[in-house]
Amino acid sequence: MTEGTLLREPVAQAGTFELRDISKRFGETLALDRVSLTIAPGEKVALLGENGAGKSTLMKILYGFYRADSGTIALDGKPIVIASPSDARALGIFMVMQEFSLLPELTILENLLLFHPSTKGAAKLFNTVSERLLPPESLSALRSLLPAIDFRKRVGELDVGSVQLLEIAKAVMCAPRLLILDEPSSVLGEHELERLWTYLDSLAARGVSVGLITHKISDVKACANRIVVMRKGRFAAQFPQSVSERELLAEMLQTAPGAPVADGVPPAPGDTAIRYRIAGAAYGKWHDVSLEVRRGEMFGIAGISGSGQVELGQMISGAVPLERGSVTIDDRCVSEAYTGIYAEVGYVPQNPRENAIASAMLVADNLVMRDLAALPRIFDLKTIPNRVPEPVRTEVTKLGISPPRLDIRAGGLSGGNVQKLAVARELAFAHTVMVVVYPTMGLDIGTQARVLGLLREEAAKGVAVIVIHEEIDQLLALCDRVMVVAHYTTVATVASSSVTPHEILALMTGSGTVMTAGGAVA
Amino acid sequence: MTRRFPTGLVVQPLALIVLAGAFFALNGIAPLPLFGRMLHDSFGGAFSFSQTLLNAVVIALCGLSVALPARLGLISVGAEGEMVVGAICGTGAMLALFTAPAHVLLPAIIIAAMLGGLLWGGLIGILRAYFNANETISSLMLNFIAVDILEYLINGPWQDPTSGNWPTSISFPKTALPPAFAIGAVTLHSDILIAIGGAAALFFIFAYTRGGFVVRILRNNGRLACFVHAIEKRWIVGLLAGAGVFPALAGIYQSTLVQGNLQGGFYVGYGMAGFVAAWLARNDFVLLLISSLLLGGLFSAADALQLDANLPSSTSLVLEAIVIFVVLLARRFERRNAAAAR
């Protein structure tokens, strides 16, 4: 147990990590092409780039998750070999991945103690868990990241933002020299992000280095000392924190020329005929939800994370059967004989890799599964890549999924491309309603603009688009009306044109007054 | 990727021979001549090969009941109970229709056995799908229940009054026996066709049908059920129920053609061997037939060990364990190599 003994003492001396000429190939794709990067003690380096630029791959090599095909890694000038994540952890390198590692069935405290290097074997064996077993510095880390945490709650009951922060706290407990965070902001709300940035500052002040993988310019501006832009597996440019957002944007967008950037003008609602109506719906903690979305309307749902908006998305789309209430399209009730997602509805849930995609199956399998009736009863399953219908192929092309192949495993795609895959598939099946939860999570800004553009096109075609989102600015720019939810109740529905982001935020946190301009009070 | 020589093909049998040899040597028997006898008694002649095939078919039918639910990620160890229930239900049909002609009695027995297996497997599925009971544990416990019902019946209401208090049912009449046939000097029971046909049909379903595609999706990510409009609970019950049919048939074949009546103990070891066979074949229906043949040979050889070397018949369990151990080690190395290649 070298890991445990090494880490029992917090690593006092910091170190300079150096990656030299790292290359990595996955099959035919060259994921990294002779990339070099140095991270000094106490430095916060942001890796910025589009999906598939190689940011995660580079950091996963440093973390021992992948091995480089060529190139060297050095610590304080001395070459080191990192063959596995446990090697990396022994050197003080900790990485918080996009996929979570905590055990949902255990409580927060049990999880932390399970992974904490100083937990004695007896405590693990006899499950004598108590907060006292956590060292004071770990507790303070937890308190600064998650002030209102209840240690006895099961991790499975937490919202995704809290789990992300808990993952970070878990890594910090092990006294890292270098902490790598992979797209932490994709699931965090504004307040949670604030706390994270403050905490990373304090870590850096103590000499801990931070590697931040992100595609959001706001993240790098808020957090990094140094910004490294990657493009197509190569080092593209490097900037100090003082660089302007515009300059960064230009650097990043070079690969996506002509990509439309959201212009902030809400489209006019088309036909005013009521299309999609949910009345008195109940499921789980939701008791009585009613909403109406018109044909061609873009309807937003906002709330701080864990307010029930994820479950609401499931109820609206038919991912779960309603316990009470009904869903009607025009005057047809579609919620009566429940078999799954309602006909004519497209649904992209949060975290598509877990909730919408079969990772071990091919991209083509994932595309055709939505319309099984279109497949013959008896056919060779190996021929599925040739059976993807044309409209679906078109959506895939429009979104630019990379690599652009249907016969590879869906799980091998990067996080952003998995999101694109789910969006493309559902767009092809959304004939009346499209429900999207966190549509831009994990996407670079070029693709974000493309996805939002496609949603608008859908609306323009007469589809009612329902967007559940935490980025208020985007939501207001995109939607005609926004419904605010808090604690599993609807707070208000307002017209986007008559409200400011600040007012929405106030409604979300319960400190605002309810405005009714242009919308019905819920 | 460069193709490497599969060293496992040499190393695994070698490790198997060394470990089994060590086990025999520890028992004070020279291993090499014994290996010769074992080979002879399992694959060496028409009689021994018949025995091997008869064992292999039962193992394969039990293996199918493991491999089928495994397509949905379910781990059932209920083959033994399903065998017993199949035999019970078939015997029940025989007792009820004892005087009926063969063309009524035999189909009735077979259908009753199949229904028994279907319900018993379905029970495991219902417990899993609707009561959230772990299917591995409930199938294991249902094995004991099935055996208890069997013991009750053959010691009580179904006991043959002329048996001298021996716990068996009356013998199956000739009209109740499923067909058996011979190829040359090798005797075969018609359940070999069920095993081969079943494996082929399942292979076809999972490679060539929409239903197979749905199961693959659900196996991969249960949360996709709402996207494909599949009701996962029904698939769980359906697959486990269907899986129960195969061992049930094996059970009634054992009672009718091997034992001649319903008695205790005819099922011992087959459920476990079927599980091992499915595991060796990685739940592939076609490979399952081959792994069953190997384990069937092991069973025959173990009988020989009992006679030739005075080793107890449970030696076959030790040999089975050695096989599992070797394959486990091999798979571990495989995984490590795969990880290193990444």
Short mmCIF file of N, CA and C in Angstrom, two decimals, chain A residues 24 65 339 341 347 354-360 369 372 375 377-379 381, chain B residues 204 206-210 213-214 216-217 220-221 223-224 226-229 342:
data_model
loop_
_atom_site.label_atom_id
_atom_site.label_comp_id
_atom_site.label_asym_id
_atom_site.label_seq_id
_atom_site.Cartn_x
_atom_site.Cartn_y
_atom_site.Cartn_z
N LYS A 24 -0.37 10.75 -29.14
CA LYS A 24 -1.25 9.61 -28.83
C LYS A 24 -2.20 9.40 -29.99
N PHE A 65 -4.13 7.34 -17.08
CA PHE A 65 -5.32 6.64 -17.58
C PHE A 65 -5.05 6.10 -18.98
N THR A 339 -45.98 3.85 -22.85
CA THR A 339 -44.97 2.87 -23.29
C THR A 339 -43.58 3.47 -23.32
N ILE A 341 -41.26 7.37 -24.12
CA ILE A 341 -41.29 8.73 -24.62
C ILE A 341 -42.48 8.89 -25.58
N TYR A 347 -36.39 13.91 -27.07
CA TYR A 347 -35.97 14.17 -25.69
C TYR A 347 -34.48 13.96 -25.55
N GLU A 354 -24.92 8.78 -20.02
CA GLU A 354 -25.53 7.84 -19.10
C GLU A 354 -27.01 7.60 -19.38
N ASN A 355 -27.69 8.62 -19.87
CA ASN A 355 -29.15 8.54 -19.92
C ASN A 355 -29.74 8.34 -21.30
N ALA A 356 -28.94 8.51 -22.35
CA ALA A 356 -29.55 8.44 -23.68
C ALA A 356 -28.78 7.58 -24.66
N ILE A 357 -27.64 7.05 -24.24
CA ILE A 357 -26.76 6.38 -25.20
C ILE A 357 -26.38 5.00 -24.68
N ALA A 358 -26.31 4.03 -25.58
CA ALA A 358 -25.74 2.72 -25.25
C ALA A 358 -24.28 2.78 -25.64
N SER A 359 -23.41 2.96 -24.66
CA SER A 359 -22.00 3.25 -24.96
C SER A 359 -21.28 2.11 -25.67
N ALA A 360 -21.62 0.87 -25.33
CA ALA A 360 -20.88 -0.24 -25.92
C ALA A 360 -21.38 -0.58 -27.32
N MET A 369 -32.23 3.04 -32.92
CA MET A 369 -33.02 2.44 -31.85
C MET A 369 -34.31 3.21 -31.54
N LEU A 372 -37.78 1.61 -33.85
CA LEU A 372 -37.60 0.18 -34.10
C LEU A 372 -38.59 -0.34 -35.14
N LEU A 375 -37.45 -0.93 -38.55
CA LEU A 375 -36.56 -2.04 -38.87
C LEU A 375 -37.41 -3.27 -39.16
N ARG A 377 -38.51 -7.21 -38.83
CA ARG A 377 -38.47 -8.06 -37.64
C ARG A 377 -37.24 -8.96 -37.66
N ILE A 378 -36.88 -9.42 -38.86
CA ILE A 378 -35.73 -10.30 -38.98
C ILE A 378 -34.73 -9.68 -39.93
N PHE A 379 -33.55 -9.43 -39.45
CA PHE A 379 -32.49 -8.88 -40.31
C PHE A 379 -31.16 -9.09 -39.60
N LEU A 381 -28.21 -8.01 -37.66
CA LEU A 381 -27.94 -6.82 -36.85
C LEU A 381 -26.64 -6.13 -37.26
N PHE B 204 -29.66 -17.29 -33.39
CA PHE B 204 -30.34 -16.56 -34.47
C PHE B 204 -31.09 -15.34 -33.92
N PHE B 206 -30.58 -13.54 -31.31
CA PHE B 206 -29.77 -12.42 -30.86
C PHE B 206 -28.88 -11.83 -31.94
N ALA B 207 -28.75 -12.52 -33.06
CA ALA B 207 -27.94 -11.95 -34.14
C ALA B 207 -28.80 -11.39 -35.27
N TYR B 208 -30.06 -11.84 -35.35
CA TYR B 208 -30.84 -11.51 -36.54
C TYR B 208 -32.24 -10.98 -36.30
N THR B 209 -32.61 -10.65 -35.08
CA THR B 209 -33.98 -10.17 -34.92
C THR B 209 -34.03 -8.84 -34.18
N ARG B 210 -35.12 -8.15 -34.38
CA ARG B 210 -35.35 -6.87 -33.73
C ARG B 210 -35.41 -7.05 -32.21
N PHE B 213 -32.11 -7.20 -30.77
CA PHE B 213 -31.54 -5.85 -30.74
C PHE B 213 -32.03 -5.09 -29.49
N VAL B 214 -33.33 -5.23 -29.20
CA VAL B 214 -33.89 -4.55 -28.03
C VAL B 214 -33.21 -5.05 -26.75
N ARG B 216 -30.29 -6.30 -26.46
CA ARG B 216 -28.92 -5.78 -26.42
C ARG B 216 -28.90 -4.34 -25.91
N ILE B 217 -29.87 -3.56 -26.36
CA ILE B 217 -29.93 -2.16 -25.92
C ILE B 217 -30.20 -2.10 -24.41
N ASN B 220 -27.29 -2.99 -22.38
CA ASN B 220 -26.25 -1.98 -22.38
C ASN B 220 -26.60 -0.80 -21.50
N ASN B 221 -27.83 -0.40 -21.50
CA ASN B 221 -28.24 0.75 -20.69
C ASN B 221 -29.75 0.68 -20.46
N ARG B 223 -31.65 2.49 -18.97
CA ARG B 223 -32.37 3.76 -19.02
C ARG B 223 -32.89 4.07 -20.41
N LEU B 224 -32.47 3.27 -21.40
CA LEU B 224 -32.93 3.54 -22.75
C LEU B 224 -34.30 2.92 -23.02
N CYS B 226 -37.20 3.71 -22.16
CA CYS B 226 -38.24 4.66 -22.56
C CYS B 226 -38.03 5.15 -23.99
N PHE B 227 -36.78 5.13 -24.46
CA PHE B 227 -36.51 5.58 -25.83
C PHE B 227 -36.95 4.53 -26.84
N VAL B 228 -36.82 3.26 -26.50
CA VAL B 228 -37.15 2.21 -27.46
C VAL B 228 -38.54 1.63 -27.18
N HIS B 229 -39.26 2.25 -26.24
CA HIS B 229 -40.61 1.81 -25.89
C HIS B 229 -40.65 0.33 -25.52
N ARG B 342 -3.66 -0.36 -23.96
CA ARG B 342 -4.35 0.92 -24.02
C ARG B 342 -3.33 2.00 -23.75
#
